[in-house]
Short mmCIF file of C-alpha atoms in Angstrom, two decimals:
data_model
loop_
_atom_site.label_atom_id
_atom_site.label_comp_id
_atom_site.label_asym_id
_atom_site.label_seq_id
_atom_site.Cartn_x
_atom_site.Cartn_y
_atom_site.Cartn_z
CA MET A 1 145.87 93.58 126.63
CA HIS A 2 147.20 96.99 127.62
CA TRP A 3 148.91 97.25 124.25
CA LEU A 4 145.50 97.86 122.65
CA SER A 5 145.41 101.22 124.42
CA THR A 6 148.63 102.47 122.84
CA ARG A 7 148.58 105.15 120.17
CA ARG A 8 150.19 102.82 117.62
CA ALA A 9 147.54 100.13 118.13
CA LYS A 10 144.72 102.66 117.82
CA THR A 11 146.28 104.03 114.64
CA VAL A 12 146.59 100.55 113.10
CA MET A 13 142.94 99.77 113.88
CA VAL A 14 141.61 103.07 112.55
CA LEU A 15 143.85 103.27 109.47
CA PRO A 16 141.91 100.78 107.26
CA THR A 17 138.68 102.69 107.87
CA LEU A 18 140.37 106.00 107.08
CA ILE A 19 141.81 104.58 103.87
CA ILE A 20 138.43 103.23 102.72
CA TYR A 21 136.74 106.53 103.63
CA ALA A 22 139.36 108.51 101.74
CA VAL A 23 139.21 106.31 98.63
CA PHE A 24 135.42 106.12 98.36
CA ILE A 25 134.37 109.50 99.85
CA ILE A 26 137.13 112.12 99.96
CA VAL A 27 138.83 111.37 96.63
CA PRO A 28 135.56 111.24 94.61
CA VAL A 29 134.56 114.62 96.05
CA PHE A 30 137.77 116.22 94.80
CA VAL A 31 137.44 114.45 91.45
CA ALA A 32 133.92 115.85 91.09
CA ILE A 33 135.14 119.33 91.99
CA TYR A 34 137.87 119.07 89.34
CA TYR A 35 135.51 117.94 86.57
CA SER A 36 132.97 120.63 87.53
CA PHE A 37 135.38 123.19 86.07
CA THR A 38 135.62 121.35 82.74
CA ASP A 39 133.41 120.56 79.76
CA TYR A 40 134.09 116.83 80.00
CA SER A 41 131.52 114.73 78.13
CA GLY A 42 132.79 111.26 79.01
CA LEU A 43 134.94 111.01 75.89
CA GLY A 44 138.05 112.82 74.85
CA LYS A 45 139.99 115.36 76.83
CA ALA A 46 138.44 117.53 79.52
CA GLU A 47 138.88 121.20 78.69
CA PHE A 48 139.00 123.73 81.52
CA VAL A 49 136.08 126.21 81.33
CA GLY A 50 136.36 127.96 84.70
CA ILE A 51 133.11 128.73 86.48
CA GLN A 52 131.05 128.47 83.30
CA ASN A 53 129.18 125.38 84.56
CA TYR A 54 128.26 127.14 87.79
CA THR A 55 127.00 130.30 86.11
CA ARG A 56 125.04 128.14 83.70
CA MET A 57 122.85 126.90 86.57
CA PHE A 58 121.29 130.34 87.03
CA HIS A 59 120.12 130.29 83.40
CA ASP A 60 119.05 126.65 83.29
CA ALA A 61 115.26 126.52 83.64
CA LEU A 62 115.26 122.80 84.45
CA PHE A 63 117.83 123.26 87.21
CA LEU A 64 115.75 126.04 88.73
CA ILE A 65 112.66 123.80 88.62
CA ALA A 66 114.60 120.98 90.32
CA PHE A 67 115.89 123.42 92.93
CA ARG A 68 112.36 124.72 93.62
CA ASN A 69 111.01 121.18 93.94
CA THR A 70 113.83 120.24 96.30
CA VAL A 71 113.09 123.24 98.53
CA VAL A 72 109.38 122.28 98.62
CA VAL A 73 110.22 118.68 99.53
CA LEU A 74 112.70 119.86 102.16
CA ILE A 75 110.24 122.22 103.87
CA CYS A 76 107.36 119.74 103.79
CA SER A 77 109.55 116.87 104.97
CA ALA A 78 110.98 118.94 107.81
CA VAL A 79 107.50 119.90 109.03
CA PHE A 80 105.97 116.43 108.61
CA LEU A 81 108.96 114.53 109.96
CA LEU A 82 109.71 116.68 112.99
CA ALA A 83 106.11 116.72 114.17
CA GLY A 84 105.27 113.17 113.15
CA SER A 85 108.41 111.47 114.44
CA PHE A 86 108.27 113.36 117.75
CA LEU A 87 104.63 112.39 118.34
CA MET A 88 105.42 108.83 117.29
CA ALA A 89 108.30 108.72 119.79
CA LEU A 90 105.96 109.85 122.56
CA LEU A 91 103.61 106.97 121.69
CA MET A 92 106.51 104.53 121.53
CA ASN A 93 107.59 105.67 124.99
CA VAL A 94 104.22 104.66 126.50
CA SER A 95 104.05 101.16 127.93
CA PHE A 96 101.16 99.17 126.48
CA ARG A 97 100.50 95.70 125.22
CA GLY A 98 101.92 95.29 121.73
CA ASN A 99 104.39 98.17 122.09
CA ALA A 100 107.25 96.11 120.63
CA PHE A 101 105.14 95.18 117.58
CA PHE A 102 104.12 98.82 117.16
CA LYS A 103 107.78 99.90 117.15
CA MET A 104 108.59 97.24 114.57
CA VAL A 105 105.77 98.38 112.26
CA VAL A 106 106.82 102.03 112.54
CA PHE A 107 110.47 101.28 111.81
CA ALA A 108 109.85 98.68 109.07
CA PRO A 109 109.61 101.12 106.08
CA TYR A 110 113.13 102.38 106.81
CA VAL A 111 114.68 98.99 106.06
CA ILE A 112 112.82 98.61 102.75
CA ALA A 113 114.83 99.53 99.67
CA PRO A 114 113.81 102.99 98.37
CA ILE A 115 113.29 101.62 94.86
CA ILE A 116 110.68 99.17 96.21
CA ILE A 117 109.00 101.96 98.16
CA GLY A 118 108.85 103.95 94.94
CA ILE A 119 107.15 101.04 93.16
CA ILE A 120 104.60 100.55 95.95
CA TRP A 121 103.69 104.21 96.26
CA GLY A 122 103.75 104.66 92.51
CA TYR A 123 100.78 102.29 92.32
CA ILE A 124 99.08 103.82 95.35
CA LEU A 125 99.30 107.41 94.08
CA ASN A 126 98.85 106.78 90.37
CA PRO A 127 96.23 109.34 89.25
CA ASN A 128 94.46 106.90 86.89
CA TYR A 129 94.29 103.56 88.69
CA GLY A 130 95.97 104.27 92.05
CA LEU A 131 94.46 103.17 95.35
CA VAL A 132 94.03 106.69 96.74
CA ASN A 133 92.08 108.09 93.79
CA SER A 134 90.08 104.86 93.39
CA VAL A 135 88.91 105.10 96.99
CA LEU A 136 88.12 108.80 96.65
CA ARG A 137 86.09 108.20 93.49
CA SER A 138 84.19 105.32 95.08
CA LEU A 139 83.24 107.67 97.92
CA GLY A 140 82.01 110.30 95.47
CA LEU A 141 84.93 112.63 96.22
CA ASP A 142 86.10 112.99 92.65
CA VAL A 143 87.15 116.59 93.29
CA LEU A 144 89.86 115.29 95.64
CA ALA A 145 91.14 112.71 93.14
CA ILE A 146 93.98 114.91 91.97
CA GLU A 147 97.10 114.16 89.94
CA TRP A 148 99.35 113.16 92.88
CA ILE A 149 102.29 112.15 90.72
CA GLY A 150 103.19 112.73 87.11
CA GLY A 151 101.87 116.29 87.12
CA THR A 152 103.49 119.67 87.56
CA LYS A 153 101.83 120.71 90.83
CA TRP A 154 101.48 117.97 93.44
CA SER A 155 104.48 115.74 92.70
CA PRO A 156 106.85 117.47 95.19
CA LEU A 157 104.26 117.15 97.96
CA ALA A 158 103.71 113.47 97.11
CA LEU A 159 107.48 112.85 97.21
CA ALA A 160 107.68 114.58 100.60
CA ILE A 161 104.85 112.42 101.98
CA VAL A 162 106.44 109.20 100.76
CA PHE A 163 109.88 110.23 102.05
CA THR A 164 108.32 111.04 105.42
CA TRP A 165 106.64 107.64 105.55
CA GLN A 166 109.90 105.95 104.66
CA VAL A 167 112.14 107.52 107.35
CA LEU A 168 109.56 108.32 110.05
CA GLY A 169 110.50 105.32 112.18
CA PHE A 170 114.21 106.15 112.02
CA HIS A 171 113.72 109.71 113.25
CA ALA A 172 111.18 108.56 115.85
CA THR A 173 113.80 106.15 117.20
CA ILE A 174 116.28 109.01 117.57
CA PHE A 175 113.68 111.04 119.47
CA LEU A 176 112.85 108.01 121.60
CA SER A 177 116.52 107.64 122.54
CA GLY A 178 116.58 111.29 123.59
CA ILE A 179 113.41 110.90 125.65
CA LYS A 180 114.82 107.80 127.37
CA ALA A 181 117.95 109.78 128.28
CA ILE A 182 115.97 112.39 130.26
CA PRO A 183 116.32 111.57 134.00
CA GLY A 184 113.09 110.35 135.57
CA ASP A 185 113.77 112.44 138.67
CA ILE A 186 112.97 115.56 136.69
CA TYR A 187 109.49 114.30 135.81
CA GLU A 188 108.92 113.21 139.41
CA ALA A 189 109.85 116.69 140.64
CA CYS A 190 107.48 118.26 138.09
CA SER A 191 104.65 115.97 139.23
CA ILE A 192 105.26 116.93 142.86
CA ASP A 193 105.12 120.60 141.86
CA GLY A 194 101.74 119.98 140.23
CA ALA A 195 102.76 120.09 136.56
CA ASN A 196 100.35 118.29 134.22
CA ALA A 197 101.29 116.21 131.18
CA PHE A 198 101.25 119.15 128.74
CA GLN A 199 103.39 121.29 131.02
CA ARG A 200 105.92 118.48 131.40
CA LEU A 201 105.96 118.11 127.61
CA PHE A 202 106.48 121.80 126.77
CA TYR A 203 108.66 122.83 129.71
CA VAL A 204 110.75 119.69 130.23
CA THR A 205 110.71 117.21 127.36
CA ILE A 206 111.00 119.55 124.38
CA PRO A 207 113.64 121.90 125.91
CA MET A 208 115.79 118.92 126.90
CA LEU A 209 115.60 117.49 123.37
CA LYS A 210 117.18 120.48 121.63
CA GLU A 211 120.26 118.49 120.64
CA THR A 212 118.05 115.69 119.35
CA PHE A 213 116.06 118.17 117.25
CA ILE A 214 119.34 119.45 115.78
CA ILE A 215 120.44 115.93 114.86
CA ASN A 216 117.11 115.17 113.19
CA ILE A 217 117.08 118.45 111.25
CA VAL A 218 120.59 117.78 109.91
CA LEU A 219 119.63 114.23 108.92
CA ILE A 220 116.47 115.49 107.21
CA VAL A 221 118.42 118.06 105.19
CA THR A 222 121.06 115.56 104.08
CA GLY A 223 118.38 112.93 103.44
CA VAL A 224 116.32 115.16 101.15
CA PHE A 225 119.40 116.03 99.11
CA LYS A 226 119.96 112.30 98.52
CA ILE A 227 116.48 111.43 97.25
CA TYR A 228 116.78 109.77 93.86
CA GLU A 229 115.10 106.35 93.77
CA LEU A 230 111.68 107.74 94.71
CA VAL A 231 111.77 110.26 91.87
CA TYR A 232 113.07 107.69 89.39
CA GLN A 233 110.39 105.12 90.19
CA MET A 234 107.37 107.33 90.98
CA THR A 235 107.58 110.06 88.34
CA GLY A 236 110.70 109.51 86.28
CA GLY A 237 111.22 113.25 86.59
CA GLY A 238 108.30 113.89 84.24
CA PRO A 239 106.40 115.34 82.66
CA ALA A 240 109.20 117.14 80.81
CA HIS A 241 111.42 117.16 83.95
CA GLN A 242 108.83 119.14 85.91
CA SER A 243 109.07 116.83 88.95
CA GLU A 244 112.86 116.54 89.05
CA LEU A 245 114.80 117.04 92.27
CA LEU A 246 118.41 118.20 92.26
CA THR A 247 119.80 114.69 92.64
CA SER A 248 117.67 113.18 89.88
CA TYR A 249 118.40 116.10 87.54
CA MET A 250 122.12 115.68 88.23
CA TYR A 251 121.83 111.99 87.32
CA PHE A 252 119.98 112.87 84.11
CA THR A 253 122.57 115.47 83.19
CA VAL A 254 125.50 113.11 83.70
CA PHE A 255 124.25 109.75 82.44
CA SER A 256 121.54 110.71 79.93
CA SER A 257 122.76 114.00 78.49
CA ARG A 258 126.46 113.08 78.81
CA ARG A 259 127.30 116.49 80.23
CA TYR A 260 129.69 115.25 82.89
CA GLY A 261 131.23 118.61 83.66
CA TYR A 262 127.89 120.32 84.18
CA GLY A 263 126.56 117.32 86.11
CA MET A 264 129.55 117.41 88.47
CA ALA A 265 128.92 121.12 89.02
CA ILE A 266 125.35 120.30 90.07
CA ALA A 267 126.69 117.58 92.38
CA VAL A 268 129.07 120.06 94.01
CA ALA A 269 126.21 122.55 94.36
CA ILE A 270 124.12 119.87 96.12
CA LEU A 271 127.00 119.17 98.50
CA VAL A 272 127.48 122.87 99.26
CA LEU A 273 123.75 123.45 99.80
CA SER A 274 123.57 120.45 102.12
CA ILE A 275 126.53 121.67 104.18
CA ILE A 276 125.25 125.25 104.31
CA GLY A 277 121.75 124.18 105.32
CA SER A 278 122.96 121.85 108.07
CA PHE A 279 125.60 124.12 109.56
CA SER A 280 123.39 127.21 109.36
CA TYR A 281 120.72 125.50 111.45
CA ILE A 282 123.32 124.27 113.94
CA LYS A 283 124.87 127.76 114.18
CA ILE A 284 121.52 129.49 114.70
CA THR A 285 120.43 126.96 117.30
CA THR A 286 123.66 127.00 119.28
CA ARG A 287 123.72 130.81 119.22
CA LYS A 288 120.16 130.90 120.55
CA GLN A 289 121.09 128.45 123.32
CA ARG A 290 124.04 130.62 124.35
CA SER A 291 121.89 133.74 124.45
CA GLU A 292 119.31 131.96 126.61
CA ALA A 293 122.03 130.72 128.95
#
């Protein structure tokens, strides 16, 4: 079976995957970039308009609202997910009866279709008959029964909470893998030196999980820029597009308003923002690690 190790064999095995990736990922990206410089409406010929679609974003009030909402969801999700998934991983790393069931329950929301999650949480957070507000009103806490979704103020926070609930188990699993990879000898040496649990956490576990934190941050950034089903099912982007995120507004622009050129420009902007956000964090983190070394 030594022939499997040859360059030709490796090329033959990898080539189908590369072709599929190119056809369904690379080519559509370049097609979107091309149409982003046109005024294509889905019918007729696409006329070249230069950077007009990109400059239009800075004067589009709805785009700016969607961008603001996306930033709010990104910041809230990053805070909730990093802290929550890390603490959840620490719990998952503790041996106790029912640990396997606990891991399954934590990870379960990640395998549920986002559209179903949107339906479930849409009923839970509905300001009129939702479970949360019904419980609050029954407890006499009417002042806390706010408009979680469908309003202009709390919808981004509600989307961030639901997104966090959905992917918490996935990110916790990544942290758990990083924790499992830390050699046990290090913890034994710390215990011999008299380090308590908090000292081991802050001086051993967290510093040795820097790469894992980077991976989770990048996945959070790219994940937030792909949120669509939750917006569609929970708020529909309303009222008057006040709860839109960039992805949902791009979808509305392309398929509802038939402004394909402008919609493709928004899609390219989302891609660029996602790349810039991810690589900026990686660059800052790696530079800090080099300076500390």
